Amino acid sequence: MHPDYANAVKVDSAEREHAYVASKTCRECGGALKETGEGLWQHDGKSYDVLHTTCRSCGVERDFTFDISSFYCNNIFDWGGRFG
């Protein structure tokens, strides 16, 4: 997974993340995307969620980065110790 912090989509819930991905199609063939992974990241004091997708038709992979700082508690994890 490759977070794109500069272009992260700000959302206010996990449901909005999934709805956003569901509204997108493959850049290569226009096929439907399937979520195939997820990762939490921290960068410059903000929390990010990255949803990894794979096109159901052609197999092209794509990551979507979301700024989840508005609803995700940064203090749940010791980011530096666990995720360096």
Short mmCIF file of N, CA and C in Angstrom, two decimals:
data_model
loop_
_atom_site.label_atom_id
_atom_site.label_comp_id
_atom_site.label_asym_id
_atom_site.label_seq_id
_atom_site.Cartn_x
_atom_site.Cartn_y
_atom_site.Cartn_z
N MET A 1 0.84 -1.18 0.00
CA MET A 1 0.00 0.00 0.00
C MET A 1 0.88 1.24 0.00
N HIS A 2 0.42 2.21 -0.74
CA HIS A 2 1.18 3.45 -0.86
C HIS A 2 0.28 4.64 -0.56
N PRO A 3 0.36 5.19 0.66
CA PRO A 3 -0.46 6.34 1.00
C PRO A 3 -0.11 7.56 0.15
N ASP A 4 -1.12 8.30 -0.25
CA ASP A 4 -0.95 9.55 -0.99
C ASP A 4 -1.49 10.65 -0.09
N TYR A 5 -0.67 11.07 0.88
CA TYR A 5 -1.12 12.04 1.87
C TYR A 5 -1.57 13.36 1.25
N ALA A 6 -0.90 13.81 0.22
CA ALA A 6 -1.21 15.10 -0.39
C ALA A 6 -2.60 15.13 -1.03
N ASN A 7 -3.08 13.97 -1.46
CA ASN A 7 -4.39 13.91 -2.13
C ASN A 7 -5.41 13.10 -1.35
N ALA A 8 -5.20 12.97 -0.05
CA ALA A 8 -6.12 12.20 0.77
C ALA A 8 -7.51 12.84 0.78
N VAL A 9 -8.51 12.00 0.71
CA VAL A 9 -9.90 12.46 0.75
C VAL A 9 -10.34 12.54 2.21
N LYS A 10 -10.81 13.71 2.63
CA LYS A 10 -11.28 13.87 4.01
C LYS A 10 -12.67 13.25 4.13
N VAL A 11 -12.83 12.38 5.12
CA VAL A 11 -14.12 11.74 5.36
C VAL A 11 -14.45 11.82 6.85
N ASP A 12 -15.73 11.63 7.16
CA ASP A 12 -16.14 11.70 8.56
C ASP A 12 -16.62 10.36 9.11
N SER A 13 -16.45 9.28 8.33
CA SER A 13 -16.82 7.95 8.81
C SER A 13 -16.24 6.89 7.88
N ALA A 14 -16.14 5.68 8.41
CA ALA A 14 -15.66 4.56 7.58
C ALA A 14 -16.66 4.27 6.46
N GLU A 15 -17.93 4.47 6.72
CA GLU A 15 -18.95 4.24 5.70
C GLU A 15 -18.73 5.12 4.49
N ARG A 16 -18.30 6.36 4.73
CA ARG A 16 -18.03 7.28 3.61
C ARG A 16 -16.83 6.81 2.77
N GLU A 17 -15.84 6.22 3.43
CA GLU A 17 -14.70 5.67 2.71
C GLU A 17 -15.17 4.60 1.71
N HIS A 18 -15.95 3.66 2.23
CA HIS A 18 -16.40 2.55 1.40
C HIS A 18 -17.34 3.01 0.29
N ALA A 19 -18.18 4.00 0.59
CA ALA A 19 -19.07 4.55 -0.43
C ALA A 19 -18.27 5.24 -1.53
N TYR A 20 -17.22 5.95 -1.14
CA TYR A 20 -16.36 6.63 -2.11
C TYR A 20 -15.73 5.62 -3.07
N VAL A 21 -15.15 4.56 -2.50
CA VAL A 21 -14.51 3.53 -3.33
C VAL A 21 -15.54 2.86 -4.24
N ALA A 22 -16.73 2.61 -3.70
CA ALA A 22 -17.78 1.95 -4.49
C ALA A 22 -18.22 2.81 -5.68
N SER A 23 -18.03 4.13 -5.56
CA SER A 23 -18.43 5.02 -6.65
C SER A 23 -17.38 5.11 -7.76
N LYS A 24 -16.22 4.53 -7.55
CA LYS A 24 -15.12 4.61 -8.52
C LYS A 24 -15.05 3.35 -9.38
N THR A 25 -14.41 3.49 -10.52
CA THR A 25 -14.18 2.36 -11.42
C THR A 25 -12.70 2.31 -11.78
N CYS A 26 -12.29 1.22 -12.38
CA CYS A 26 -10.90 1.02 -12.79
C CYS A 26 -10.50 2.08 -13.82
N ARG A 27 -9.33 2.64 -13.63
CA ARG A 27 -8.81 3.64 -14.57
C ARG A 27 -8.42 3.02 -15.91
N GLU A 28 -8.13 1.74 -15.90
CA GLU A 28 -7.67 1.07 -17.12
C GLU A 28 -8.82 0.58 -17.99
N CYS A 29 -9.79 -0.12 -17.38
CA CYS A 29 -10.84 -0.76 -18.20
C CYS A 29 -12.26 -0.34 -17.83
N GLY A 30 -12.40 0.42 -16.74
CA GLY A 30 -13.73 0.85 -16.32
C GLY A 30 -14.47 -0.17 -15.49
N GLY A 31 -13.80 -1.27 -15.14
CA GLY A 31 -14.43 -2.33 -14.37
C GLY A 31 -14.67 -1.95 -12.92
N ALA A 32 -15.45 -2.77 -12.24
CA ALA A 32 -15.76 -2.56 -10.83
C ALA A 32 -14.54 -2.89 -9.96
N LEU A 33 -14.42 -2.17 -8.86
CA LEU A 33 -13.31 -2.38 -7.93
C LEU A 33 -13.76 -3.21 -6.74
N LYS A 34 -12.84 -4.04 -6.27
CA LYS A 34 -13.08 -4.85 -5.08
C LYS A 34 -12.03 -4.45 -4.04
N GLU A 35 -12.47 -4.17 -2.80
CA GLU A 35 -11.53 -3.86 -1.74
C GLU A 35 -10.79 -5.14 -1.35
N THR A 36 -9.46 -5.05 -1.35
CA THR A 36 -8.65 -6.24 -1.07
C THR A 36 -7.68 -6.05 0.08
N GLY A 37 -7.69 -4.89 0.71
CA GLY A 37 -6.80 -4.65 1.84
C GLY A 37 -7.04 -3.29 2.45
N GLU A 38 -6.52 -3.13 3.66
CA GLU A 38 -6.70 -1.87 4.37
C GLU A 38 -5.52 -1.67 5.31
N GLY A 39 -5.10 -0.44 5.47
CA GLY A 39 -4.01 -0.14 6.38
C GLY A 39 -4.19 1.21 7.03
N LEU A 40 -3.84 1.30 8.30
CA LEU A 40 -3.87 2.57 9.03
C LEU A 40 -2.48 3.17 9.03
N TRP A 41 -2.41 4.48 8.83
CA TRP A 41 -1.15 5.19 8.78
C TRP A 41 -1.26 6.46 9.59
N GLN A 42 -0.15 6.96 10.03
CA GLN A 42 -0.07 8.23 10.73
C GLN A 42 1.02 9.05 10.06
N HIS A 43 0.71 10.33 9.81
CA HIS A 43 1.68 11.19 9.13
C HIS A 43 1.42 12.63 9.57
N ASP A 44 2.46 13.29 10.03
CA ASP A 44 2.37 14.69 10.46
C ASP A 44 1.21 14.93 11.43
N GLY A 45 1.02 14.02 12.37
CA GLY A 45 0.00 14.18 13.40
C GLY A 45 -1.42 13.87 12.97
N LYS A 46 -1.61 13.36 11.78
CA LYS A 46 -2.94 13.01 11.29
C LYS A 46 -3.04 11.51 11.08
N SER A 47 -4.27 11.01 11.12
CA SER A 47 -4.53 9.59 10.88
C SER A 47 -5.08 9.39 9.47
N TYR A 48 -4.62 8.33 8.83
CA TYR A 48 -5.04 8.02 7.47
C TYR A 48 -5.42 6.54 7.37
N ASP A 49 -6.38 6.28 6.52
CA ASP A 49 -6.76 4.91 6.21
C ASP A 49 -6.53 4.74 4.71
N VAL A 50 -5.91 3.65 4.33
CA VAL A 50 -5.68 3.37 2.92
C VAL A 50 -6.44 2.10 2.57
N LEU A 51 -7.32 2.22 1.58
CA LEU A 51 -8.05 1.06 1.08
C LEU A 51 -7.40 0.62 -0.22
N HIS A 52 -6.97 -0.62 -0.25
CA HIS A 52 -6.35 -1.20 -1.44
C HIS A 52 -7.44 -1.90 -2.23
N THR A 53 -7.47 -1.67 -3.54
CA THR A 53 -8.50 -2.28 -4.39
C THR A 53 -7.86 -3.01 -5.57
N THR A 54 -8.63 -3.93 -6.10
CA THR A 54 -8.25 -4.66 -7.31
C THR A 54 -9.45 -4.66 -8.25
N CYS A 55 -9.19 -4.39 -9.53
CA CYS A 55 -10.26 -4.40 -10.52
C CYS A 55 -10.75 -5.83 -10.72
N ARG A 56 -12.05 -6.01 -10.66
CA ARG A 56 -12.65 -7.34 -10.85
C ARG A 56 -12.48 -7.85 -12.28
N SER A 57 -12.28 -6.94 -13.23
CA SER A 57 -12.17 -7.34 -14.63
C SER A 57 -10.74 -7.59 -15.10
N CYS A 58 -9.86 -6.61 -14.84
CA CYS A 58 -8.50 -6.72 -15.40
C CYS A 58 -7.41 -6.94 -14.35
N GLY A 59 -7.76 -6.82 -13.06
CA GLY A 59 -6.77 -7.08 -12.02
C GLY A 59 -5.87 -5.92 -11.63
N VAL A 60 -6.04 -4.75 -12.24
CA VAL A 60 -5.22 -3.60 -11.89
C VAL A 60 -5.50 -3.19 -10.44
N GLU A 61 -4.44 -2.88 -9.71
CA GLU A 61 -4.56 -2.50 -8.31
C GLU A 61 -4.49 -0.99 -8.16
N ARG A 62 -5.19 -0.48 -7.14
CA ARG A 62 -5.21 0.96 -6.87
C ARG A 62 -5.45 1.18 -5.39
N ASP A 63 -4.77 2.18 -4.82
CA ASP A 63 -4.95 2.55 -3.43
C ASP A 63 -5.71 3.87 -3.33
N PHE A 64 -6.57 3.96 -2.31
CA PHE A 64 -7.29 5.19 -2.01
C PHE A 64 -6.91 5.61 -0.60
N THR A 65 -6.45 6.85 -0.43
CA THR A 65 -6.03 7.35 0.87
C THR A 65 -7.08 8.30 1.42
N PHE A 66 -7.45 8.07 2.68
CA PHE A 66 -8.47 8.89 3.35
C PHE A 66 -7.90 9.51 4.61
N ASP A 67 -8.18 10.79 4.80
CA ASP A 67 -7.84 11.48 6.05
C ASP A 67 -8.99 11.21 7.01
N ILE A 68 -8.70 10.42 8.05
CA ILE A 68 -9.73 10.02 9.01
C ILE A 68 -9.54 10.71 10.36
N SER A 69 -8.75 11.77 10.38
CA SER A 69 -8.43 12.46 11.62
C SER A 69 -9.66 13.02 12.34
N SER A 70 -10.72 13.31 11.60
CA SER A 70 -11.90 13.92 12.22
C SER A 70 -12.65 12.95 13.12
N PHE A 71 -12.46 11.64 12.91
CA PHE A 71 -13.21 10.69 13.73
C PHE A 71 -12.37 9.57 14.32
N TYR A 72 -11.13 9.44 13.90
CA TYR A 72 -10.29 8.36 14.41
C TYR A 72 -9.38 8.87 15.51
N CYS A 73 -9.35 8.20 16.62
CA CYS A 73 -8.56 8.63 17.78
C CYS A 73 -7.09 8.28 17.59
N ASN A 74 -6.24 9.27 17.52
CA ASN A 74 -4.81 9.05 17.35
C ASN A 74 -4.17 8.39 18.56
N ASN A 75 -4.81 8.47 19.71
CA ASN A 75 -4.19 7.97 20.94
C ASN A 75 -4.42 6.48 21.18
N ILE A 76 -5.14 5.80 20.32
CA ILE A 76 -5.39 4.37 20.52
C ILE A 76 -4.09 3.59 20.40
N PHE A 77 -3.24 3.99 19.48
CA PHE A 77 -1.99 3.27 19.24
C PHE A 77 -0.78 4.11 19.61
N ASP A 78 0.28 3.44 19.94
CA ASP A 78 1.59 4.06 20.06
C ASP A 78 2.20 3.97 18.66
N TRP A 79 1.86 4.95 17.80
CA TRP A 79 2.25 4.88 16.40
C TRP A 79 3.75 4.68 16.22
N GLY A 80 4.54 5.45 16.94
CA GLY A 80 5.98 5.38 16.79
C GLY A 80 6.53 4.02 17.18
N GLY A 81 6.03 3.45 18.24
CA GLY A 81 6.53 2.16 18.71
C GLY A 81 6.04 0.98 17.91
N ARG A 82 4.81 1.05 17.42
CA ARG A 82 4.23 -0.09 16.72
C ARG A 82 4.41 -0.04 15.21
N PHE A 83 4.31 1.15 14.65
CA PHE A 83 4.26 1.24 13.20
C PHE A 83 5.42 2.03 12.60
N GLY A 84 6.28 2.57 13.46
CA GLY A 84 7.48 3.28 13.06
C GLY A 84 7.37 4.02 11.85
#
